Structure formats: structure tokens, C-alpha cells
Phi, psi and omega in degrees: 000345195295306182313309179292322188287327181296309187301311173320299174296333183284312160324307187288315164317318190287329186279331188285327184286316175272328175293319204236044162314140190070349169236035191292120167220105174261127178293155174290147185307339179263010191292339169227067183312166182260075185234199189257351194256076175217173180284153165293149177256144174245106168279124181245108187293167165252211200260146161142310173273140180271165186307324176291338176266020185048079184302337170290358190287338176320316196265006187292330173286331179274337173290306180313318183300309183303304185305317179292347176267015180076027168275154179268123185276138174269345187097187183259137177237123186195161177286135176078000172260133182315138167258120179269155173269024184286128171274141176199196189249332175216119191249146155241154169271148155233104175307142163297153175037069183311319196265000189237002193258135162316163168298320180292331183274333167293310170320314172305307177306311188287338165304304191292323193275332173295314169312315190285322184286327170310310192291337184271329187247059184294344179284355183251149177233014175193168194228124179278129184245124173251116189252157164240136181030253170305332173301310198288329176275344173287308176302314179298328173287331174292294177315314176293335183236010182284160186264000000 
């Protein structure tokens, strides 16, 4: 499992470096220890896969590792997908029309997912965003335009 943790932190540092330039804050490696006291995580996929190809499958390996560490899966959030009221630790998003959205539209969909997660996790006030490729840009669009 050590390899998967390192991968998780590499992505987190990448997102911090790419998504938040000028606001770089790298938490200590134990800041989000693999225990039950952490903010929920939203995994945001990149560009390229169609809805039929499950773009959120980018995160299947990491999701399996997090679940193996005791994180509760929350499933996929997205426009037109059935919504569960499950309170969980890790969620993935499926952006609608993955290959045709502007970054602003993607940011709006990330905002909707964050709101849904926080409505389920009333014990928390923030969500950790982890984006791969275009997903990092989607997260940045959300952060630049959120209220």
C-alpha cells in the first residue's frame, strides 16, 4: 500500500503546484492521515473518455486503495446520474459532455458536486479536490469562481 500512498501524494502535490500557483501550501505528509478524521475527497477525471467509457474510471485504482484503507466510497456524482444520500469519504465526478465543456462549465459542475457532498457530510465544511490533467483545470475553474 505504500506505493499507492506515494501516488496519492504525488497527485496532491501536482494539483497544489498546477492548480493553485501563487497560493502554494503543501501540507505535511501526515496532514490527511489515512484514518476516519478527514475531509471528503472529490476525484475529478481528465479529458478524453466518453460517458460510455466511464471517464471516472481514471480513479478506479486509487479508489480501490482508499477503500482498502478504510475510506467509505460515495460513488459517482454527475448531472443525470442517480443521486444517493450516502455520507462517505471519497467520491468521483462524471462531467457531462466531457470533451465539449468550457472550463467555466466544468467548474460549475464541480461546484454542484461539492455542494452535494457537503449536504451529505454535514460534519464537514470543505472538500479535498484531486484532479487529473483537465480535472485539475476544472478544480481551478471552481476555485476561481466559487463564492
